[in-house]
Short mmCIF file of C-alpha atoms and ligand atoms in Angstrom, two decimals:
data_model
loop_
_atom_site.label_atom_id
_atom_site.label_comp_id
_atom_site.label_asym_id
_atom_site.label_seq_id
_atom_site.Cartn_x
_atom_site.Cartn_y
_atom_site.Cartn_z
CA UNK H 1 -60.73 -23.85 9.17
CA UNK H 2 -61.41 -20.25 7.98
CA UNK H 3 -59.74 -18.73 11.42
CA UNK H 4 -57.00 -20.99 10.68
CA UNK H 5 -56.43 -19.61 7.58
CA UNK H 6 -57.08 -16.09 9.00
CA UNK H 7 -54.23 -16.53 11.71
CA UNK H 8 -51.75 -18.08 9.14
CA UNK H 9 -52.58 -15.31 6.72
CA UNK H 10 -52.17 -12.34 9.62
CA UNK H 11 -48.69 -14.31 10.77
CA UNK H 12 -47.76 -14.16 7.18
CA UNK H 13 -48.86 -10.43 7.16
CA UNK H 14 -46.43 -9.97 10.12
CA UNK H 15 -43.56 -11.99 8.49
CA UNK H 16 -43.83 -9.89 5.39
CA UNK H 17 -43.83 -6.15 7.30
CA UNK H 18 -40.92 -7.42 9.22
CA UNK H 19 -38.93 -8.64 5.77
CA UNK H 20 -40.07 -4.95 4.95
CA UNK H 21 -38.47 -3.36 8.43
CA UNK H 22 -35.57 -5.49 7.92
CA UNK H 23 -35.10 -3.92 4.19
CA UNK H 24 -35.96 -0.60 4.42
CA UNK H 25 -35.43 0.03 8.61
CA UNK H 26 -33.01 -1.72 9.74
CA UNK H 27 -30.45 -2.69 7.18
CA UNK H 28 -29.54 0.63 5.72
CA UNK H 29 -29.14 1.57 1.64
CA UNK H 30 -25.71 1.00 0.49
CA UNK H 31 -23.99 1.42 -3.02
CA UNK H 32 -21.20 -0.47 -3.60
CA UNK H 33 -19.15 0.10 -6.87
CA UNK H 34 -17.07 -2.14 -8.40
CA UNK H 35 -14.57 -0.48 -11.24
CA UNK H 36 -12.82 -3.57 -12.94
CA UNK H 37 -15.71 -5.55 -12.63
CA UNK H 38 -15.80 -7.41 -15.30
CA UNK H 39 -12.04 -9.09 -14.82
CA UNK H 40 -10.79 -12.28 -13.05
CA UNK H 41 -11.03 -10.54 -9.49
CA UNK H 42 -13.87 -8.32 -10.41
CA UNK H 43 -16.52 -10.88 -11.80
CA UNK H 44 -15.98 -13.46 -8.58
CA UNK H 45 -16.00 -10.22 -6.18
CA UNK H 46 -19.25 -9.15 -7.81
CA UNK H 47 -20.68 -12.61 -7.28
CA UNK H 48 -19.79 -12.36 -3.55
CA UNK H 49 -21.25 -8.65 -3.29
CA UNK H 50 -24.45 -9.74 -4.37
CA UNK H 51 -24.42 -12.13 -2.12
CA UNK H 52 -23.57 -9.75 1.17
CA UNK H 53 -27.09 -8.81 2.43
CA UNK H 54 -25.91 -5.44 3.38
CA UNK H 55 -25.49 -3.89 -0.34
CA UNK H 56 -28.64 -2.29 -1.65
CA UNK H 57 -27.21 -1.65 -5.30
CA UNK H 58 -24.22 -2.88 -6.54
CA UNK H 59 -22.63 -1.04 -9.67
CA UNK H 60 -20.35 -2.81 -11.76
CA UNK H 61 -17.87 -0.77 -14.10
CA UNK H 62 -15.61 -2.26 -16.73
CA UNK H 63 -14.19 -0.55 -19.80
CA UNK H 64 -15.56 -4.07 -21.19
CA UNK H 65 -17.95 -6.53 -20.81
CA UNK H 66 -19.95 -5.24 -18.05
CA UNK H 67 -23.37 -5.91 -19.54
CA UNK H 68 -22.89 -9.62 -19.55
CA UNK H 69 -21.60 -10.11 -16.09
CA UNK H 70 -24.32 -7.79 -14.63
CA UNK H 71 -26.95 -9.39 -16.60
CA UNK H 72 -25.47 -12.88 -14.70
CA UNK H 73 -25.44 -11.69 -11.08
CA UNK H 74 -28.07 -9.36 -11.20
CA UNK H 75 -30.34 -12.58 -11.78
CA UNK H 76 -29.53 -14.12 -8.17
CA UNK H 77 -32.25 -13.41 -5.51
CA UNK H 78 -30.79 -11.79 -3.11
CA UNK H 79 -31.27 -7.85 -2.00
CA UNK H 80 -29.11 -5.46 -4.27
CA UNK H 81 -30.12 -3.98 -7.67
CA UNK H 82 -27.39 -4.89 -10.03
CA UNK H 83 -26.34 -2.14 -12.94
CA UNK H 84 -23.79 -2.87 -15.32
CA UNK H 85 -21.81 0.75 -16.66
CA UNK H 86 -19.47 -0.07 -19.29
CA UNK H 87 -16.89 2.87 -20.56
CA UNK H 88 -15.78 6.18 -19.41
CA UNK H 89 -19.30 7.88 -20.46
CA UNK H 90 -21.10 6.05 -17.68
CA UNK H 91 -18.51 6.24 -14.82
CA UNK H 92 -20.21 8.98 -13.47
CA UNK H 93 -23.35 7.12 -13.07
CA UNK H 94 -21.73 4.06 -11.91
CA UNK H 95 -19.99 5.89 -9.57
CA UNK H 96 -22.69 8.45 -8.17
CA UNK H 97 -24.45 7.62 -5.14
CA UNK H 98 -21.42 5.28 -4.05
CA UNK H 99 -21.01 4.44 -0.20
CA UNK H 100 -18.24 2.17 -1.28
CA UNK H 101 -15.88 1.90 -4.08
CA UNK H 102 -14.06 -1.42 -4.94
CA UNK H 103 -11.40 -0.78 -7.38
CA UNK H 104 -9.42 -4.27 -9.12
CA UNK H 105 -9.27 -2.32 -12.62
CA UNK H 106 -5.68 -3.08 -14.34
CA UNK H 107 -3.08 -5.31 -15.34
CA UNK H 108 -2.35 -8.60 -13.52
CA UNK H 109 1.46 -9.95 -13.27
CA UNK H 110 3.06 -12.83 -15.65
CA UNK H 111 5.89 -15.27 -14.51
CA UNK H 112 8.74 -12.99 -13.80
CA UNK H 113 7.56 -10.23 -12.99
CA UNK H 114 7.34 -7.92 -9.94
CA UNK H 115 4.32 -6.20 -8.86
CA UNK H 116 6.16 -3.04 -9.58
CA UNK H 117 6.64 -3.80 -13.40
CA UNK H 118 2.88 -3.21 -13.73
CA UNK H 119 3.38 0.72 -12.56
CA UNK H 120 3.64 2.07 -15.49
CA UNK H 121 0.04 0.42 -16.91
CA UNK H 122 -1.40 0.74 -13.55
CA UNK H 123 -1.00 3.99 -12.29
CA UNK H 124 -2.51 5.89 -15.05
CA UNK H 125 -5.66 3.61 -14.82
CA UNK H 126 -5.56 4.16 -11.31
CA UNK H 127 -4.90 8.12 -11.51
CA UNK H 128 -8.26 8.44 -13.61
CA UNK H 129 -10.52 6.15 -12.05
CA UNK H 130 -9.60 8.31 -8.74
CA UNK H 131 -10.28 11.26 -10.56
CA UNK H 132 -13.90 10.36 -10.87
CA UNK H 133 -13.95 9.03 -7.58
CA UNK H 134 -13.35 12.89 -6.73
CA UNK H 135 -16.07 14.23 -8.75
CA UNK H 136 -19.13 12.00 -8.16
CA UNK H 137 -18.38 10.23 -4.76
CA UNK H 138 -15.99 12.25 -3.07
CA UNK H 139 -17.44 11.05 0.63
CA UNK H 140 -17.17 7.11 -0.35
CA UNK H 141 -14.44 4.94 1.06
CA UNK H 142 -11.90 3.27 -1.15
CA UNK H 143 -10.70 -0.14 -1.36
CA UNK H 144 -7.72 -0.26 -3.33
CA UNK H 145 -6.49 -3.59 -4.67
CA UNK H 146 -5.07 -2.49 -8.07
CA UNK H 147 -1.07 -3.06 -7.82
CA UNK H 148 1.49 -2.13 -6.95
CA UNK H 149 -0.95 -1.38 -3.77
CA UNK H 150 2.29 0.25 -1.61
CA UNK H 151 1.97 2.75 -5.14
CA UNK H 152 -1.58 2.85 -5.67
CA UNK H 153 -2.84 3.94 -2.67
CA UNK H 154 -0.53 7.25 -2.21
CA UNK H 155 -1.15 7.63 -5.92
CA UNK H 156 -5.18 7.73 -4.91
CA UNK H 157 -4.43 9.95 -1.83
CA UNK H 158 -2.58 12.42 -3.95
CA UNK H 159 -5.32 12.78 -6.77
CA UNK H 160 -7.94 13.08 -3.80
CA UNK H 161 -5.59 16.02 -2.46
CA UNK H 162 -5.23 17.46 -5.24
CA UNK H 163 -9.06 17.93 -5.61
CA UNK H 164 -9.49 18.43 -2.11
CA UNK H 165 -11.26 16.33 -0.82
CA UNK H 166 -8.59 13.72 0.51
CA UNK H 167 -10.09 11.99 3.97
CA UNK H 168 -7.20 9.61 5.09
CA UNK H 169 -9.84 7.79 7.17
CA UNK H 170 -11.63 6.78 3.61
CA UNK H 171 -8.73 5.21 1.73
CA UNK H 172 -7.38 1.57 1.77
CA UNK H 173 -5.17 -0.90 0.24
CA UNK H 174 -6.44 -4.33 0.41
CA UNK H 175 -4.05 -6.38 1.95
CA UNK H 176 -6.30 -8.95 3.25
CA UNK H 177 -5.47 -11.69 1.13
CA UNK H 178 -2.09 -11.90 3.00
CA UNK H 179 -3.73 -12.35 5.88
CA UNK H 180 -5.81 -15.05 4.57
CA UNK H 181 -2.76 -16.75 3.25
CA UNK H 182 -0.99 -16.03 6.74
CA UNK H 183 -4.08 -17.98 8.21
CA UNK H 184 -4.26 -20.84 5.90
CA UNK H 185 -0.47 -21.49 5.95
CA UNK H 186 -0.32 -21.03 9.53
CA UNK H 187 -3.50 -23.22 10.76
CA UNK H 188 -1.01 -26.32 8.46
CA UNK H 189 1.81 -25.93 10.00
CA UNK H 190 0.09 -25.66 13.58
CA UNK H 191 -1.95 -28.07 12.98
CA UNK H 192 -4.86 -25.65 14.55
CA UNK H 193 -8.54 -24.86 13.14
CA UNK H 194 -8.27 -22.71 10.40
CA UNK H 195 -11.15 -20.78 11.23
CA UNK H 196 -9.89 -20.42 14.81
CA UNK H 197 -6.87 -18.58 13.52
CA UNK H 198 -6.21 -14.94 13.17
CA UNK H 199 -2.05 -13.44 12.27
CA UNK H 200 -1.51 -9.83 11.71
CA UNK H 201 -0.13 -8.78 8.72
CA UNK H 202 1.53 -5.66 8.13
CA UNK H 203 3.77 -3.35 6.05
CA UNK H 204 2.78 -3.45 2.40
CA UNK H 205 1.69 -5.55 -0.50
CA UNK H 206 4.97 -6.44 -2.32
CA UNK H 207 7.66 -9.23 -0.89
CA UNK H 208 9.15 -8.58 1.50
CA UNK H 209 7.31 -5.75 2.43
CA UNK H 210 4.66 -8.26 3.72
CA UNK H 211 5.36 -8.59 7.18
CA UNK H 212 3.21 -11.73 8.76
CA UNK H 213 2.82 -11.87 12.94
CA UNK H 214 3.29 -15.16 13.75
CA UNK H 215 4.28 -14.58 17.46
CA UNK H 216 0.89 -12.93 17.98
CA UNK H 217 -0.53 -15.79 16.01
CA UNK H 218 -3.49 -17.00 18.06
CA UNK H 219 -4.51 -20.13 18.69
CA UNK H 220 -0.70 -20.21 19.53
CA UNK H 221 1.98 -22.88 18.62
CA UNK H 222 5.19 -23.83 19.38
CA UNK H 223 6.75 -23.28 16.11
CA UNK H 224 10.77 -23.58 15.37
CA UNK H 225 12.43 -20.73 14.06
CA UNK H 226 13.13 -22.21 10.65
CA UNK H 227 9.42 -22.99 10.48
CA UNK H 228 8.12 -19.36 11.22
CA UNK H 229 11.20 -17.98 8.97
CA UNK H 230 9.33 -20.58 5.85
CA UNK H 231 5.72 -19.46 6.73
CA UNK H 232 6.87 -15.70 6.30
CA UNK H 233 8.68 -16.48 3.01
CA UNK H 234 5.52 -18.38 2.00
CA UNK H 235 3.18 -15.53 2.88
CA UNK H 236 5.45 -12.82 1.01
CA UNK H 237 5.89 -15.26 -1.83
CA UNK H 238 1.90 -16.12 -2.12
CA UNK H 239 1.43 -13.76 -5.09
CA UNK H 240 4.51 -15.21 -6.93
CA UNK H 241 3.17 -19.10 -5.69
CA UNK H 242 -0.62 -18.51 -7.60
CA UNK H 243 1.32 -16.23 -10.90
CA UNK H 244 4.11 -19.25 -11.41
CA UNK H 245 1.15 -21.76 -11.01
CA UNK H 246 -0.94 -19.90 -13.36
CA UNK H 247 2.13 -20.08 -15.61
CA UNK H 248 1.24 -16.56 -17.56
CA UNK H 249 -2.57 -16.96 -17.30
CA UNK H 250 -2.64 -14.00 -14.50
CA UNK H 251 -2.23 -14.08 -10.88
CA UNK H 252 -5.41 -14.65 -7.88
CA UNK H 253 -8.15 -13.99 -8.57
CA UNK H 254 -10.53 -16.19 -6.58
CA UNK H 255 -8.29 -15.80 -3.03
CA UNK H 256 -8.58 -11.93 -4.20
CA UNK H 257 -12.36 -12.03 -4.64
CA UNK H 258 -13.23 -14.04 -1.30
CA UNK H 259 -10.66 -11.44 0.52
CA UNK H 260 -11.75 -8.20 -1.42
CA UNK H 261 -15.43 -9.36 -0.02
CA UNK H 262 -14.37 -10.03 3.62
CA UNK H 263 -12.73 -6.95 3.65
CA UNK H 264 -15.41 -4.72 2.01
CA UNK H 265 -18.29 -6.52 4.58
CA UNK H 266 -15.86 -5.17 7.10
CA UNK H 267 -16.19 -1.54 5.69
CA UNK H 268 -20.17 -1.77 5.42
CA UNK H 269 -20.11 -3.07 8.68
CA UNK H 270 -18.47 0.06 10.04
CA UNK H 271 -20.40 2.60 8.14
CA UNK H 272 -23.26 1.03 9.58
CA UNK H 273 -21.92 1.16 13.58
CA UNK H 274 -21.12 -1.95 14.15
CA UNK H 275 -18.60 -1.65 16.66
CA UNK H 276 -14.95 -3.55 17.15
CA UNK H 277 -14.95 -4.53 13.98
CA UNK H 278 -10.81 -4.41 13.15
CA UNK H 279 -8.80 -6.03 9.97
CA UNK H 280 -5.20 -4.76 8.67
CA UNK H 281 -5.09 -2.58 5.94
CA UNK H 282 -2.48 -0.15 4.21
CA UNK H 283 -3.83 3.17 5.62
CA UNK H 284 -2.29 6.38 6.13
CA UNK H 285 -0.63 6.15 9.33
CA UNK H 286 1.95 7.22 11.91
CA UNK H 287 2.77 3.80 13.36
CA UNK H 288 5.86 3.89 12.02
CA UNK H 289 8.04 6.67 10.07
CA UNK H 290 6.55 5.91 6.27
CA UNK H 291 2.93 8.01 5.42
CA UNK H 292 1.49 4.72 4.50
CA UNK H 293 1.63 1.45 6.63
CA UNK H 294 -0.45 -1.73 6.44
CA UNK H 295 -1.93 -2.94 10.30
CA UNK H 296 -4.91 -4.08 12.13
CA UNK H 297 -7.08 -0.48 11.51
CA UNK H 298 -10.44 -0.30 13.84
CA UNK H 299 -13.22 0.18 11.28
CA UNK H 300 -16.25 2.25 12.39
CA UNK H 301 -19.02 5.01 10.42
CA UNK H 302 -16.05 7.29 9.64
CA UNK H 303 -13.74 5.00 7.78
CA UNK H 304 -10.67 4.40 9.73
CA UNK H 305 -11.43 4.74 13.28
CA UNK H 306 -8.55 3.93 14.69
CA UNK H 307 -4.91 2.80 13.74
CA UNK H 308 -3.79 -0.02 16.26
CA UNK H 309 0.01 0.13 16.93
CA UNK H 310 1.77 -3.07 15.77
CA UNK H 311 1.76 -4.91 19.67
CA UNK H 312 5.27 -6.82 20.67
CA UNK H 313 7.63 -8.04 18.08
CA UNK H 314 9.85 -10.76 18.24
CA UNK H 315 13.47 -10.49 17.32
CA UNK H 316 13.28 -11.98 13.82
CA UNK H 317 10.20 -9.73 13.40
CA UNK H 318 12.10 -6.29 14.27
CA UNK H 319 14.67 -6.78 11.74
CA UNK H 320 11.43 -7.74 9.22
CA UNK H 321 10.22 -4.76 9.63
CA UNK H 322 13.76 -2.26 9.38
CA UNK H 323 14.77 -4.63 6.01
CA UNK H 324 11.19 -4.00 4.29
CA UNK H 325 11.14 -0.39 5.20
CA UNK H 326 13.53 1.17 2.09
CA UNK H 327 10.96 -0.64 -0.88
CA UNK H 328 8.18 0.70 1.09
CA UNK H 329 9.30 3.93 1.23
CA UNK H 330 10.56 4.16 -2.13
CA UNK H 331 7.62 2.36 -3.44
CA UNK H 332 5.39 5.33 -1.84
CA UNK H 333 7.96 7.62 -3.07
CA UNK H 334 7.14 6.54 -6.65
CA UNK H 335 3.67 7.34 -6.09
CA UNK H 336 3.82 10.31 -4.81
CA UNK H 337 5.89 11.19 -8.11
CA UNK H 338 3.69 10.09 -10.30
CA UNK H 339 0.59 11.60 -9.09
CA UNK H 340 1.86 15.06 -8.83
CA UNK H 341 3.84 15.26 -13.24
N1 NAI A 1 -4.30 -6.35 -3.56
C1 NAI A 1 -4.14 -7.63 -3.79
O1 NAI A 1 -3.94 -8.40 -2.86
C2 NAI A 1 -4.21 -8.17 -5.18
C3 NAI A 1 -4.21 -7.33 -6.25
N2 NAI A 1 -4.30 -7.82 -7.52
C4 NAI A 1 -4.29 -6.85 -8.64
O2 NAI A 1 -5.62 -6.62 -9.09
C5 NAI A 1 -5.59 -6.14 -10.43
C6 NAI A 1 -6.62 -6.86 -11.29
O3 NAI A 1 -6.30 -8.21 -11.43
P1 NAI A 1 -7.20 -9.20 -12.31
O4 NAI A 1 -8.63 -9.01 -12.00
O5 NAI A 1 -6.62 -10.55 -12.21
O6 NAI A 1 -6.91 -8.62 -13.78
P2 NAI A 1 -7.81 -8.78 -15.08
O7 NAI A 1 -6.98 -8.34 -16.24
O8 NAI A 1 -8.43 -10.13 -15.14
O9 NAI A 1 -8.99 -7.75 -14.85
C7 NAI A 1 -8.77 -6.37 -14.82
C8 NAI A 1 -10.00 -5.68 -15.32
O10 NAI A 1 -9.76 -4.28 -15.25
C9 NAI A 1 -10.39 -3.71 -16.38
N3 NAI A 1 -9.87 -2.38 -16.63
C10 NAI A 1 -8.73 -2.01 -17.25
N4 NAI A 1 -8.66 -0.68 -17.32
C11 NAI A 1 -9.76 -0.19 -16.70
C12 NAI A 1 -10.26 1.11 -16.46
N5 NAI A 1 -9.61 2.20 -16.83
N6 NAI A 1 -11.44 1.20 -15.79
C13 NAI A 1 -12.11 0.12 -15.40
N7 NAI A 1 -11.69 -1.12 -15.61
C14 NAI A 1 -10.53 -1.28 -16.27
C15 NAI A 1 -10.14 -4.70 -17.51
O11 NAI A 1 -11.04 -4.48 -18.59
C16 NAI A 1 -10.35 -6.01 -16.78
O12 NAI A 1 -11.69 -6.45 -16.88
C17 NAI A 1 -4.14 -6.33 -10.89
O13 NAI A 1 -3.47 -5.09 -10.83
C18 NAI A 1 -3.57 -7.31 -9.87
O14 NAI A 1 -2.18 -7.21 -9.74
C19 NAI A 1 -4.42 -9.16 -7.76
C20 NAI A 1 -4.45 -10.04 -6.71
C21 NAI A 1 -4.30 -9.63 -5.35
O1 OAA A 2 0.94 -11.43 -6.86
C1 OAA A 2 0.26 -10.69 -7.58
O2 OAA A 2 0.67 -10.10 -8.59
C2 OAA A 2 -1.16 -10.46 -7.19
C3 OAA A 2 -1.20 -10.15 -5.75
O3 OAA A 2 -1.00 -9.02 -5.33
C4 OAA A 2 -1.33 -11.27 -4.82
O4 OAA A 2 -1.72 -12.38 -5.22
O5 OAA A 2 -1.01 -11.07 -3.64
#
């Protein structure tokens, strides 16, 4: 009975040391920061972060209410050390250290509007939090969901210029949760596994700047023309679909969350070398003639390791992609602007 107990406790022993490996060896130390953490996307995104096993410590920055929601998450067993920072005085500390910066800080749309009419709120928030960003993480990447993302994110490459220390292979806009939506809507009208399915999205975050891939939809279908023209209007009109529904009580947040998390695993998955790992995103890029382009990007230790070209497009696809091109330009444009008064 005693060497019983002796060989259970030395396989324990072993168990333990390899939990150990696996924390400190393995799996490396990563900060992720979330500023705008304590809002309708931030608090379900910092749920999900906690629950990805490759954060370490997860910061979560609010001008309000951080305490609370930190207190919350930071009791779930699982890996990373949760710290609530709540007002300007502690961004530096929230920030610090950073491997990964989540930023859903800002205003969400009302019934009516566009994602443009929250610019003006936006960009300022936007401008400073990326001012930080400069100061006391300059080497983290960026994950920019705060709209209007086609503004946003050449807003955030701007300030990052202007302190020098721009890396276009560290700067995103989120534009996964079109890509979920492309999915979901696609896997109904295909009548396909949704988890089977994967559509490119590309372009930018606003109407019809959001340019789904349904002919290199795979599993494929053999979908009419008036059915793929409907799942494109539904994809660019998601936003609107969730803000009408939510009849002035904001616009997603959950979808946002559970996409903001896929794509931010995707990032930690590159800094830490796993390889082919590839979602779209709205990245600097020459694919096209505008500076800033959302499509499938090859993540890797760097950042942005690669961006794909956009692959064959069909007919109704081509002239997609000339119509969205002036709002995404212009949108940019605005940015651009802004950043530089
Ligand atoms: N990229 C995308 O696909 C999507 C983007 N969004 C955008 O995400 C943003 C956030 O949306 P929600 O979470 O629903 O809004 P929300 O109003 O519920 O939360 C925003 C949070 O930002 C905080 N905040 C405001 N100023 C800040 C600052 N200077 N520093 C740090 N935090 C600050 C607020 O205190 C609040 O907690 C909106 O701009 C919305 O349009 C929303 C859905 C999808
Ligand atoms: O529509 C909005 O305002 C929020 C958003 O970007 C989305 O849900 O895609």
């Amino acid at each position: 009975m005693f060497r019983s107990m002796l060989v259970r406790s030395s396989a324990s022993a072993k168990q333990s040391l390899l939990r150990r490996n696996f924390s400190t060896g393995s799996v490396p130390e990563r900060k992720v920061a979330i500023l705008g953490a304590a809002g309708g996307i931030g608090q379900p995104l910092a749920l999900l972060m906690k629950l990805n096993p490759l954060v370490s410590s997860l910061s979560l920055y609010d001008i309000a209410n951080t305490p609370g929601v930190a207190a919350d998450v930071g009791h779930i067993n699982t890996r990373s050390q949760v710290v609530g920072y709540m007002g300007d005085d502690n961004l530096a500390k929230a920030l610090e250290g950073a491997d990964l910066v989540i930023i859903p800080a800002g205003v969400p749309r009302k019934p009516g509007m566009t994602r443009d009419d929250l610019f003006n709120i936006n960009a300022g928030i936007v401008k400073n939090l990326c001012s930080a960003i400069a100061k006391y993480c300059p080497h983290a990447l960026v994950n920019m969901i705060s709209n209007p993302v086609n503004s946003t994110v050449p807003i955030a490459a701007e300030i990052f210029k202007k302190a020098g220390m721009y890396d276009e292979k560290k700067l995103f806009g989120v534009t996964t949760l079109d890509v979920v939506r492309a999915k979901t809507f696609y896997a109904g009208k295909a009548n396909v596994p949704v988890a089977e399915v994967n559509v490119p999205v590309i372009g930018g975050h606003a109407g019809v700047t959001i340019l789904p891939l349904f002919s290199q939809a795979t599993p494929q279908a053999n979908l009419s023309g008036d059915v793929l023209t409907a799942l494109t209007k539904r994809t660019q009109d998601g936003g609107t679909e969730v803000v009408e529904a939510k009849a002035g009580k904001g616009s997603a947040t959950l979808s946002m969350a559970y996409a903001g998390a896929l794509f931010a695993d995707a990032c930690l998955k590159g800094l830490n070398g796993v390889p082919d790992v590839v979602e779209c995103s709205y990245v600097q890029s020459t694919v096209t003639e505008l500076p800033f382009f959302a499509s499938k990007v090859r993540l890797g230790k760097n950042g942005v390791e690669e961006v794909l070209d956009l692959g064959p497009l069909s007919d109704f696809e081509k002239e997609g992609l000339e119509a969205l091109k002036p709002e995404l330009k212009s949108s940019i444009e605005k940015g651009v602007k802004f950043a530089n008064q």
